[in-house]
Amino acid sequence: MADLSTAQKILKRIQDLVRELLQDIARGSLPVISIDRFIPCDSLTDGDGLSVYERCESQERIALKGRTSTQRIVAFMRVLLIVQGLLQQEKHASKRDVYYMDPRLFGDQVIVDQAINDICTKLKCARSSIHVFSASKGLVMGCLQYIDQGRLVDCSRHRLSGFPIPTLTDGVTLAMSEAEYILLVEKETVFQRLANDGYCMKNRCIVITGRGYPDVPTRSFLRLLVNALHLPVYGLVDADPYGLDILCTYRFGSLAMAYDAEALATPSIRWLGVFLSDVRFHGIPVRCLLPLRENDKRKAEAMLKRQYLKIHAPLWWGQLQELLSTGTKLEIEAVSTISFSALANEYIVSKINNLQFL
Amino acid sequence: MSSYNTSFALCAVHHLIANAIYRCSKWNLPSRITVTVTHVDGCLSAYKISVADTGPGICDTDLQEFYPLNINSSLSDFFSETFSECSLRWDGVVSITTTGIQEEKIRHYKISLKDKERPHILELHPDPKPKKTFSGAEVAIYAEGPVEDLMFYIQDLCEKISILQLSNIYLELCLANFWESSRFHNNETAILYAPVIVEEMSIEQLSKGTIDYISKFIYKYPCGSQEDHVFRHEVKTGKGKAGKDGILIKTKWIVQTCVTVHERQSVDQELSSDSHTSCSMKLFFFEDFCFTPLSTAWLCALQRNVDWAKFGFSIKSAQRDASGITNIDFEHSSNFKIIIITIHRYSTRESKRMGARSQTKQLKDALEEALRELKQAVPHLFLGAKAKKMQQCVPDLSKCLAGLITTSMDSSFKIECSKILDLPPDETNAFEVCIRKKMMSIIQVKDASQPKMLTYNDERNGSKYKEAEVKCYSESECEEWALDD
């Protein structure tokens, strides 16, 4: 939970903004809200962590002009009013709660999501600071005990399923962990495969999945673990453009939430697999290589244009090039063609021990 | 006797009147035009319709072009559509008597239009003219059958022409030899339709004439009455002009436009079951000093080219009525009691043909300028479509903004905000209303101050005339205002 002084700071910024808008109106101008824009940059920006996004000189101006901008400024003000209430009352609400406070006005959840991003950018704060959260869809299992809102959670107990990642990491404190590394897996099916094979019983680790593109609580929780435990993080994703993009989201954050990238990104992640080369070195049958589809190619081409990827993760960039040049991709499940439990028993351990990660 | 039906007879009379007005408008001396409908003695339903004027007369060369049927097809289309079922008939012969001021004789002609392809001109024996002190022309036709439609049309036409308040031209309608039982029995009585003589043709005449016409012929208020006085106080007019006269200027056509509105007052709204009721826009089109039904092509051009949405209009349909007025209906209800567009298009010299695109552009420029002037005077009546959409968001926005103030736990912040908005400190509950009113007003003002074409009104104010876009707001403000849907 944001401490009182943080809430007060945010409330003060809200007051400043309201004052500016009133002055605009008193001067005979319609209210305009200028919002910083972020662009990917080549060099790392200063800050507590790492960010590959920087504020650009030009600002986005949302105002009563055009349908989209008008809808955006109205939603901005409505959500800001809700946020002020949450901060003053020291309450929290989910994005869905916010939507249902005025569904007629918002019309769609994405309008609320956009308004929350705009508010965080304008007030220069993290989403958690405005007391709005999104429900977590991530799962965690392994050698980890933590206290969430005063309740002890032992992630080693439910060996066949996993625990939901807490929605608010502000209320989480780590109690104990004997883990040696954190394994990040892209898919829930792979997470369940590892749970069934008792991977965490045989290895001292923490396994996390964001079930596809990770949400804010999952990324925030991972960042919390890394900060507190100083463990290496290995990512296990498909060798295709979308798998790599998911891994990039963990590592660099997303442009949509660039204002919060420093707090959510985990720059120490290493790509454990799968790679196209695993067909040669880990006995995966060649028939498991699948052709890239058109949208895969478009995605790869778009990602290759990201200069920060080329500069800060050149090996990943190289893998992406290889995907495109060979026109093939490989999914994690292909490892299971070697044997049913090859992933848990051989592949991951072998890769970590032999330092076969990027 | 007949070879032409009512529509041709009406068309011919319209043309005779228009021609007389045009001749007299080029004449520097005061002129009188007298339209006379005479019941021919001994014939039950025969009438002589003559148009006499004290203008310069008709010279021989003009006579070659002076056929009553030599008129534009849109006008004849209008008459044939509107009066197809009437049975007034005309024999196709036009009698002309004319003399110029320098002439020593009075010439007489009969033009037969029975052969529509080759009109036959017969010059009759002239009469001597002992004194060179007068000039003029009388052009007459004979028609047989029910004359009511013709009478109504001529009377209505004369009323409409009074809108122009023509300089130095008196127009009168006389009825002669009508029986007592007839609906038109004001025997030998003239009705004068040119109340004011002004020095020169100006757009102010058009504006004043339109206001007079509304009061006198639409509202039927007695001149100088209390109602007339109130109406003249409430009515608003916007004026626009395109084209320019002058020796070195190529333009030969001038378009003057007036938009006249009478806003529905709050009392009217209370009396009405629906406070916002529909109202048709009436369009009076004049060409070369005479009212003319607007052609379909012109109407399409007006609908298509004028940026109606900028002035809050969305046209549903448009059609001419039997008197030639164009009625334009809107998609949405309006707050107008009456709205009239008067357009006068006239040539300044011997005109050459003008391209359709240039004609349309002139009309559009003049009309948009008039609407723009009116919008600046009464912005709330002409709020553009985009501004209306903006205003729809204002209640939500002002509610949120006011909510941020009123729900704040910082009392000093509330006081500070009330100071910014010039609200008394103890009226913090008035934030929402105050913010909403201010924002609505800002939208109105900005909407009425859109970038415009520098035309007639700027010229009137001494600015150099040029057809280029000028900024009346700063670039950034215009950009801010420009909507980008």
PDB file of N, CA and C in Angstrom, chain A residues 14-16 18-19 21-32 61-71 73-74 77-78 80-82 84 88-89 102 104-105, chain B residues 389-390 393-394 396-397 399-405 407-410 413 416-418 420-421 431 434-435 438-440 442-443 446 476-477 479-485:
ATOM      1  N   ILE A  14      -3.096  16.224  -8.159  1.00  0.00           N
ATOM      2  CA  ILE A  14      -4.463  16.325  -8.700  1.00  0.00           C
ATOM      3  C   ILE A  14      -4.972  17.757  -8.527  1.00  0.00           C
ATOM      4  N   GLN A  15      -4.734  18.315  -7.366  1.00  0.00           N
ATOM      5  CA  GLN A  15      -5.148  19.707  -7.112  1.00  0.00           C
ATOM      6  C   GLN A  15      -4.480  20.667  -8.100  1.00  0.00           C
ATOM      7  N   ASP A  16      -3.190  20.459  -8.333  1.00  0.00           N
ATOM      8  CA  ASP A  16      -2.469  21.317  -9.287  1.00  0.00           C
ATOM      9  C   ASP A  16      -3.110  21.248 -10.668  1.00  0.00           C
ATOM     10  N   VAL A  18      -6.233  20.347 -11.421  1.00  0.00           N
ATOM     11  CA  VAL A  18      -7.555  20.986 -11.399  1.00  0.00           C
ATOM     12  C   VAL A  18      -7.412  22.502 -11.466  1.00  0.00           C
ATOM     13  N   ARG A  19      -6.467  23.008 -10.730  1.00  0.00           N
ATOM     14  CA  ARG A  19      -6.218  24.450 -10.718  1.00  0.00           C
ATOM     15  C   ARG A  19      -5.869  24.949 -12.133  1.00  0.00           C
ATOM     16  N   LEU A  21      -6.657  23.559 -14.985  1.00  0.00           N
ATOM     17  CA  LEU A  21      -7.816  23.468 -15.876  1.00  0.00           C
ATOM     18  C   LEU A  21      -8.808  24.603 -15.617  1.00  0.00           C
ATOM     19  N   LEU A  22      -9.002  24.930 -14.351  1.00  0.00           N
ATOM     20  CA  LEU A  22      -9.908  26.033 -14.019  1.00  0.00           C
ATOM     21  C   LEU A  22      -9.371  27.354 -14.558  1.00  0.00           C
ATOM     22  N   GLN A  23      -8.063  27.525 -14.464  1.00  0.00           N
ATOM     23  CA  GLN A  23      -7.466  28.763 -14.979  1.00  0.00           C
ATOM     24  C   GLN A  23      -7.650  28.868 -16.494  1.00  0.00           C
ATOM     25  N   ASP A  24      -7.525  27.722 -17.176  1.00  0.00           N
ATOM     26  CA  ASP A  24      -7.795  27.698 -18.624  1.00  0.00           C
ATOM     27  C   ASP A  24      -9.208  28.189 -18.902  1.00  0.00           C
ATOM     28  N   ILE A  25     -10.156  27.626 -18.166  1.00  0.00           N
ATOM     29  CA  ILE A  25     -11.563  27.966 -18.392  1.00  0.00           C
ATOM     30  C   ILE A  25     -11.811  29.445 -18.069  1.00  0.00           C
ATOM     31  N   ALA A  26     -11.239  29.902 -16.966  1.00  0.00           N
ATOM     32  CA  ALA A  26     -11.428  31.304 -16.580  1.00  0.00           C
ATOM     33  C   ALA A  26     -10.847  32.254 -17.626  1.00  0.00           C
ATOM     34  N   ARG A  27      -9.808  31.798 -18.323  1.00  0.00           N
ATOM     35  CA  ARG A  27      -9.190  32.624 -19.374  1.00  0.00           C
ATOM     36  C   ARG A  27      -9.954  32.561 -20.692  1.00  0.00           C
ATOM     37  N   GLY A  28     -10.958  31.688 -20.743  1.00  0.00           N
ATOM     38  CA  GLY A  28     -11.741  31.563 -21.976  1.00  0.00           C
ATOM     39  C   GLY A  28     -11.221  30.489 -22.908  1.00  0.00           C
ATOM     40  N   SER A  29     -10.468  29.549 -22.372  1.00  0.00           N
ATOM     41  CA  SER A  29      -9.989  28.435 -23.194  1.00  0.00           C
ATOM     42  C   SER A  29     -10.607  27.138 -22.692  1.00  0.00           C
ATOM     43  N   LEU A  30     -10.785  26.221 -23.608  1.00  0.00           N
ATOM     44  CA  LEU A  30     -11.296  24.917 -23.189  1.00  0.00           C
ATOM     45  C   LEU A  30     -10.172  24.142 -22.509  1.00  0.00           C
ATOM     46  N   PRO A  31     -10.494  23.304 -21.543  1.00  0.00           N
ATOM     47  CA  PRO A  31      -9.441  22.577 -20.833  1.00  0.00           C
ATOM     48  C   PRO A  31      -8.664  21.629 -21.753  1.00  0.00           C
ATOM     49  N   VAL A  32      -7.372  21.675 -21.601  1.00  0.00           N
ATOM     50  CA  VAL A  32      -6.493  20.783 -22.376  1.00  0.00           C
ATOM     51  C   VAL A  32      -5.553  20.099 -21.390  1.00  0.00           C
ATOM     52  N   ARG A  61      -1.856  16.046 -26.491  1.00  0.00           N
ATOM     53  CA  ARG A  61      -2.830  16.965 -25.884  1.00  0.00           C
ATOM     54  C   ARG A  61      -4.217  16.363 -26.010  1.00  0.00           C
ATOM     55  N   ILE A  62      -4.804  16.046 -24.880  1.00  0.00           N
ATOM     56  CA  ILE A  62      -6.174  15.540 -24.950  1.00  0.00           C
ATOM     57  C   ILE A  62      -7.118  16.670 -24.548  1.00  0.00           C
ATOM     58  N   ALA A  63      -8.141  16.837 -25.366  1.00  0.00           N
ATOM     59  CA  ALA A  63      -9.022  17.992 -25.204  1.00  0.00           C
ATOM     60  C   ALA A  63     -10.368  17.677 -25.834  1.00  0.00           C
ATOM     61  N   LEU A  64     -11.240  18.676 -25.807  1.00  0.00           N
ATOM     62  CA  LEU A  64     -12.544  18.514 -26.459  1.00  0.00           C
ATOM     63  C   LEU A  64     -12.354  18.717 -27.954  1.00  0.00           C
ATOM     64  N   LYS A  65     -11.770  17.765 -28.605  1.00  0.00           N
ATOM     65  CA  LYS A  65     -11.612  17.851 -30.055  1.00  0.00           C
ATOM     66  C   LYS A  65     -11.625  16.437 -30.624  1.00  0.00           C
ATOM     67  N   GLY A  66     -12.538  16.224 -31.506  1.00  0.00           N
ATOM     68  CA  GLY A  66     -12.660  14.891 -32.080  1.00  0.00           C
ATOM     69  C   GLY A  66     -13.278  13.927 -31.093  1.00  0.00           C
ATOM     70  N   ARG A  67     -13.886  12.905 -31.645  1.00  0.00           N
ATOM     71  CA  ARG A  67     -14.629  11.976 -30.786  1.00  0.00           C
ATOM     72  C   ARG A  67     -13.710  11.250 -29.811  1.00  0.00           C
ATOM     73  N   THR A  68     -12.564  10.784 -30.313  1.00  0.00           N
ATOM     74  CA  THR A  68     -11.668   9.989 -29.484  1.00  0.00           C
ATOM     75  C   THR A  68     -11.089  10.808 -28.342  1.00  0.00           C
ATOM     76  N   SER A  69     -10.596  11.993 -28.686  1.00  0.00           N
ATOM     77  CA  SER A  69      -9.967  12.830 -27.662  1.00  0.00           C
ATOM     78  C   SER A  69     -10.984  13.307 -26.638  1.00  0.00           C
ATOM     79  N   THR A  70     -12.177  13.631 -27.107  1.00  0.00           N
ATOM     80  CA  THR A  70     -13.223  14.099 -26.192  1.00  0.00           C
ATOM     81  C   THR A  70     -13.591  13.000 -25.207  1.00  0.00           C
ATOM     82  N   GLN A  71     -13.774  11.817 -25.740  1.00  0.00           N
ATOM     83  CA  GLN A  71     -14.107  10.679 -24.878  1.00  0.00           C
ATOM     84  C   GLN A  71     -12.980  10.433 -23.869  1.00  0.00           C
ATOM     85  N   ILE A  73     -10.768  12.669 -22.615  1.00  0.00           N
ATOM     86  CA  ILE A  73     -10.646  13.667 -21.538  1.00  0.00           C
ATOM     87  C   ILE A  73     -11.787  13.516 -20.531  1.00  0.00           C
ATOM     88  N   VAL A  74     -12.957  13.161 -21.018  1.00  0.00           N
ATOM     89  CA  VAL A  74     -14.091  12.969 -20.097  1.00  0.00           C
ATOM     90  C   VAL A  74     -13.798  11.767 -19.186  1.00  0.00           C
ATOM     91  N   MET A  77     -11.161  12.623 -16.562  1.00  0.00           N
ATOM     92  CA  MET A  77     -11.653  13.398 -15.421  1.00  0.00           C
ATOM     93  C   MET A  77     -12.514  12.533 -14.491  1.00  0.00           C
ATOM     94  N   ARG A  78     -13.294  11.636 -15.109  1.00  0.00           N
ATOM     95  CA  ARG A  78     -14.169  10.795 -14.279  1.00  0.00           C
ATOM     96  C   ARG A  78     -13.338   9.823 -13.430  1.00  0.00           C
ATOM     97  N   LEU A  80     -10.235  10.252 -12.618  1.00  0.00           N
ATOM     98  CA  LEU A  80      -9.470  11.059 -11.659  1.00  0.00           C
ATOM     99  C   LEU A  80     -10.307  11.348 -10.401  1.00  0.00           C
ATOM    100  N   LEU A  81     -11.581  11.596 -10.625  1.00  0.00           N
ATOM    101  CA  LEU A  81     -12.483  11.837  -9.492  1.00  0.00           C
ATOM    102  C   LEU A  81     -12.571  10.586  -8.609  1.00  0.00           C
ATOM    103  N   ILE A  82     -12.636   9.435  -9.259  1.00  0.00           N
ATOM    104  CA  ILE A  82     -12.690   8.173  -8.509  1.00  0.00           C
ATOM    105  C   ILE A  82     -11.376   7.954  -7.742  1.00  0.00           C
ATOM    106  N   GLN A  84      -9.260  10.184  -6.731  1.00  0.00           N
ATOM    107  CA  GLN A  84      -9.162  11.105  -5.587  1.00  0.00           C
ATOM    108  C   GLN A  84      -9.916  10.539  -4.380  1.00  0.00           C
ATOM    109  N   GLN A  88      -8.236   9.490  -0.829  1.00  0.00           N
ATOM    110  CA  GLN A  88      -8.688  10.162   0.403  1.00  0.00           C
ATOM    111  C   GLN A  88      -9.220   9.160   1.421  1.00  0.00           C
ATOM    112  N   GLN A  89      -9.864   8.104   0.911  1.00  0.00           N
ATOM    113  CA  GLN A  89     -10.454   7.113   1.821  1.00  0.00           C
ATOM    114  C   GLN A  89      -9.504   5.944   2.095  1.00  0.00           C
ATOM    115  N   ASP A 102     -19.245   3.923 -13.363  1.00  0.00           N
ATOM    116  CA  ASP A 102     -19.971   4.757 -14.323  1.00  0.00           C
ATOM    117  C   ASP A 102     -19.948   4.103 -15.709  1.00  0.00           C
ATOM    118  N   ARG A 104     -22.141   3.841 -18.014  1.00  0.00           N
ATOM    119  CA  ARG A 104     -22.767   4.632 -19.088  1.00  0.00           C
ATOM    120  C   ARG A 104     -21.748   5.586 -19.706  1.00  0.00           C
ATOM    121  N   LEU A 105     -20.988   6.222 -18.829  1.00  0.00           N
ATOM    122  CA  LEU A 105     -20.022   7.197 -19.323  1.00  0.00           C
ATOM    123  C   LEU A 105     -18.840   6.523 -20.022  1.00  0.00           C
TER     124      LEU A 105
ATOM    125  N   LYS B 389     -21.552  18.558 -30.644  1.00  0.00           N
ATOM    126  CA  LYS B 389     -21.036  17.309 -30.047  1.00  0.00           C
ATOM    127  C   LYS B 389     -20.182  17.625 -28.822  1.00  0.00           C
ATOM    128  N   MET B 390     -19.393  18.686 -28.947  1.00  0.00           N
ATOM    129  CA  MET B 390     -18.561  19.083 -27.800  1.00  0.00           C
ATOM    130  C   MET B 390     -19.436  19.435 -26.609  1.00  0.00           C
ATOM    131  N   CYS B 393     -20.653  16.859 -24.227  1.00  0.00           N
ATOM    132  CA  CYS B 393     -19.725  16.310 -23.235  1.00  0.00           C
ATOM    133  C   CYS B 393     -19.535  17.241 -22.044  1.00  0.00           C
ATOM    134  N   VAL B 394     -19.946  18.476 -22.211  1.00  0.00           N
ATOM    135  CA  VAL B 394     -19.677  19.465 -21.166  1.00  0.00           C
ATOM    136  C   VAL B 394     -20.312  19.105 -19.820  1.00  0.00           C
ATOM    137  N   ASP B 396     -20.885  16.224 -18.378  1.00  0.00           N
ATOM    138  CA  ASP B 396     -20.072  15.198 -17.702  1.00  0.00           C
ATOM    139  C   ASP B 396     -18.747  15.786 -17.223  1.00  0.00           C
ATOM    140  N   LEU B 397     -18.138  16.549 -18.113  1.00  0.00           N
ATOM    141  CA  LEU B 397     -16.823  17.092 -17.793  1.00  0.00           C
ATOM    142  C   LEU B 397     -16.913  18.086 -16.625  1.00  0.00           C
ATOM    143  N   LYS B 399     -19.191  18.216 -14.390  1.00  0.00           N
ATOM    144  CA  LYS B 399     -19.572  17.493 -13.169  1.00  0.00           C
ATOM    145  C   LYS B 399     -18.329  16.879 -12.501  1.00  0.00           C
ATOM    146  N   CYS B 400     -17.474  16.284 -13.321  1.00  0.00           N
ATOM    147  CA  CYS B 400     -16.249  15.662 -12.776  1.00  0.00           C
ATOM    148  C   CYS B 400     -15.316  16.714 -12.183  1.00  0.00           C
ATOM    149  N   LEU B 401     -15.143  17.804 -12.940  1.00  0.00           N
ATOM    150  CA  LEU B 401     -14.232  18.845 -12.495  1.00  0.00           C
ATOM    151  C   LEU B 401     -14.740  19.467 -11.184  1.00  0.00           C
ATOM    152  N   ALA B 402     -16.043  19.724 -11.148  1.00  0.00           N
ATOM    153  CA  ALA B 402     -16.625  20.281  -9.923  1.00  0.00           C
ATOM    154  C   ALA B 402     -16.523  19.275  -8.783  1.00  0.00           C
ATOM    155  N   GLY B 403     -16.692  17.994  -9.120  1.00  0.00           N
ATOM    156  CA  GLY B 403     -16.596  16.937  -8.110  1.00  0.00           C
ATOM    157  C   GLY B 403     -15.220  16.869  -7.485  1.00  0.00           C
ATOM    158  N   LEU B 404     -14.197  17.072  -8.305  1.00  0.00           N
ATOM    159  CA  LEU B 404     -12.827  17.059  -7.789  1.00  0.00           C
ATOM    160  C   LEU B 404     -12.612  18.181  -6.773  1.00  0.00           C
ATOM    161  N   ILE B 405     -13.339  19.279  -6.953  1.00  0.00           N
ATOM    162  CA  ILE B 405     -13.203  20.397  -6.015  1.00  0.00           C
ATOM    163  C   ILE B 405     -14.042  20.135  -4.758  1.00  0.00           C
ATOM    164  N   THR B 407     -15.358  17.443  -3.514  1.00  0.00           N
ATOM    165  CA  THR B 407     -15.058  16.280  -2.679  1.00  0.00           C
ATOM    166  C   THR B 407     -13.667  16.354  -2.059  1.00  0.00           C
ATOM    167  N   SER B 408     -12.941  17.401  -2.420  1.00  0.00           N
ATOM    168  CA  SER B 408     -11.607  17.548  -1.824  1.00  0.00           C
ATOM    169  C   SER B 408     -11.747  17.841  -0.324  1.00  0.00           C
ATOM    170  N   MET B 409     -10.815  17.264   0.427  1.00  0.00           N
ATOM    171  CA  MET B 409     -10.852  17.492   1.879  1.00  0.00           C
ATOM    172  C   MET B 409     -10.071  18.746   2.269  1.00  0.00           C
ATOM    173  N   ASP B 410      -9.522  19.392   1.267  1.00  0.00           N
ATOM    174  CA  ASP B 410      -8.716  20.579   1.515  1.00  0.00           C
ATOM    175  C   ASP B 410      -9.590  21.820   1.314  1.00  0.00           C
ATOM    176  N   PHE B 413      -8.187  24.707  -0.722  1.00  0.00           N
ATOM    177  CA  PHE B 413      -8.200  24.444  -2.168  1.00  0.00           C
ATOM    178  C   PHE B 413      -9.548  24.860  -2.766  1.00  0.00           C
ATOM    179  N   GLU B 416      -9.662  28.559  -3.047  1.00  0.00           N
ATOM    180  CA  GLU B 416      -8.790  28.989  -4.145  1.00  0.00           C
ATOM    181  C   GLU B 416      -9.501  28.801  -5.500  1.00  0.00           C
ATOM    182  N   CYS B 417     -10.165  27.673  -5.629  1.00  0.00           N
ATOM    183  CA  CYS B 417     -10.878  27.388  -6.888  1.00  0.00           C
ATOM    184  C   CYS B 417     -12.018  28.375  -7.099  1.00  0.00           C
ATOM    185  N   SER B 418     -12.726  28.701  -6.024  1.00  0.00           N
ATOM    186  CA  SER B 418     -13.841  29.644  -6.173  1.00  0.00           C
ATOM    187  C   SER B 418     -13.320  31.028  -6.577  1.00  0.00           C
ATOM    188  N   ILE B 420     -10.668  31.508  -8.516  1.00  0.00           N
ATOM    189  CA  ILE B 420     -10.319  31.412  -9.940  1.00  0.00           C
ATOM    190  C   ILE B 420     -11.569  31.608 -10.799  1.00  0.00           C
ATOM    191  N   LEU B 421     -12.679  31.052 -10.324  1.00  0.00           N
ATOM    192  CA  LEU B 421     -13.920  31.123 -11.103  1.00  0.00           C
ATOM    193  C   LEU B 421     -14.775  32.343 -10.751  1.00  0.00           C
ATOM    194  N   PHE B 431     -20.120  25.336  -8.238  1.00  0.00           N
ATOM    195  CA  PHE B 431     -19.001  25.043  -9.135  1.00  0.00           C
ATOM    196  C   PHE B 431     -19.461  24.428 -10.453  1.00  0.00           C
ATOM    197  N   CYS B 434     -21.342  26.801 -12.739  1.00  0.00           N
ATOM    198  CA  CYS B 434     -20.427  27.843 -13.212  1.00  0.00           C
ATOM    199  C   CYS B 434     -19.494  27.298 -14.298  1.00  0.00           C
ATOM    200  N   ILE B 435     -18.906  26.144 -14.041  1.00  0.00           N
ATOM    201  CA  ILE B 435     -17.972  25.559 -15.016  1.00  0.00           C
ATOM    202  C   ILE B 435     -18.720  25.212 -16.304  1.00  0.00           C
ATOM    203  N   LYS B 438     -19.538  28.373 -18.317  1.00  0.00           N
ATOM    204  CA  LYS B 438     -18.338  28.961 -18.925  1.00  0.00           C
ATOM    205  C   LYS B 438     -17.881  28.136 -20.132  1.00  0.00           C
ATOM    206  N   MET B 439     -17.897  26.822 -19.975  1.00  0.00           N
ATOM    207  CA  MET B 439     -17.435  25.977 -21.080  1.00  0.00           C
ATOM    208  C   MET B 439     -18.384  26.045 -22.276  1.00  0.00           C
ATOM    209  N   MET B 440     -19.677  26.064 -22.002  1.00  0.00           N
ATOM    210  CA  MET B 440     -20.659  26.188 -23.089  1.00  0.00           C
ATOM    211  C   MET B 440     -20.414  27.494 -23.850  1.00  0.00           C
ATOM    212  N   ILE B 442     -17.624  29.232 -24.005  1.00  0.00           N
ATOM    213  CA  ILE B 442     -16.343  29.196 -24.744  1.00  0.00           C
ATOM    214  C   ILE B 442     -16.547  28.472 -26.080  1.00  0.00           C
ATOM    215  N   ILE B 443     -17.275  27.365 -26.041  1.00  0.00           N
ATOM    216  CA  ILE B 443     -17.507  26.598 -27.273  1.00  0.00           C
ATOM    217  C   ILE B 443     -18.273  27.457 -28.287  1.00  0.00           C
ATOM    218  N   LYS B 446     -15.911  30.218 -29.695  1.00  0.00           N
ATOM    219  CA  LYS B 446     -14.885  29.674 -30.599  1.00  0.00           C
ATOM    220  C   LYS B 446     -15.515  29.175 -31.888  1.00  0.00           C
ATOM    221  N   SER B 476      -2.304  28.069 -33.293  1.00  0.00           N
ATOM    222  CA  SER B 476      -2.461  26.968 -32.339  1.00  0.00           C
ATOM    223  C   SER B 476      -3.905  26.809 -31.909  1.00  0.00           C
ATOM    224  N   GLU B 477      -4.587  27.941 -31.776  1.00  0.00           N
ATOM    225  CA  GLU B 477      -5.981  27.867 -31.373  1.00  0.00           C
ATOM    226  C   GLU B 477      -6.822  27.222 -32.458  1.00  0.00           C
ATOM    227  N   GLU B 479      -5.748  25.120 -34.626  1.00  0.00           N
ATOM    228  CA  GLU B 479      -5.397  23.705 -34.638  1.00  0.00           C
ATOM    229  C   GLU B 479      -6.133  22.974 -33.519  1.00  0.00           C
ATOM    230  N   GLU B 480      -6.191  23.663 -32.388  1.00  0.00           N
ATOM    231  CA  GLU B 480      -6.865  23.061 -31.241  1.00  0.00           C
ATOM    232  C   GLU B 480      -8.334  22.859 -31.533  1.00  0.00           C
ATOM    233  N   TRP B 481      -8.876  23.842 -32.248  1.00  0.00           N
ATOM    234  CA  TRP B 481     -10.308  23.821 -32.500  1.00  0.00           C
ATOM    235  C   TRP B 481     -10.667  22.853 -33.620  1.00  0.00           C
ATOM    236  N   ALA B 482      -9.722  22.711 -34.562  1.00  0.00           N
ATOM    237  CA  ALA B 482     -10.010  21.839 -35.697  1.00  0.00           C
ATOM    238  C   ALA B 482     -10.280  20.426 -35.203  1.00  0.00           C
ATOM    239  N   LEU B 483     -11.400  19.904 -35.602  1.00  0.00           N
ATOM    240  CA  LEU B 483     -11.774  18.594 -35.087  1.00  0.00           C
ATOM    241  C   LEU B 483     -11.294  17.537 -36.061  1.00  0.00           C
ATOM    242  N   ASP B 484     -10.879  16.430 -35.498  1.00  0.00           N
ATOM    243  CA  ASP B 484     -10.182  15.441 -36.317  1.00  0.00           C
ATOM    244  C   ASP B 484     -10.836  14.089 -36.259  1.00  0.00           C
ATOM    245  N   ASP B 485     -12.131  14.038 -36.397  1.00  0.00           N
ATOM    246  CA  ASP B 485     -12.789  12.736 -36.356  1.00  0.00           C
ATOM    247  C   ASP B 485     -12.340  11.885 -37.514  1.00  0.00           C
TER     248      ASP B 485
END
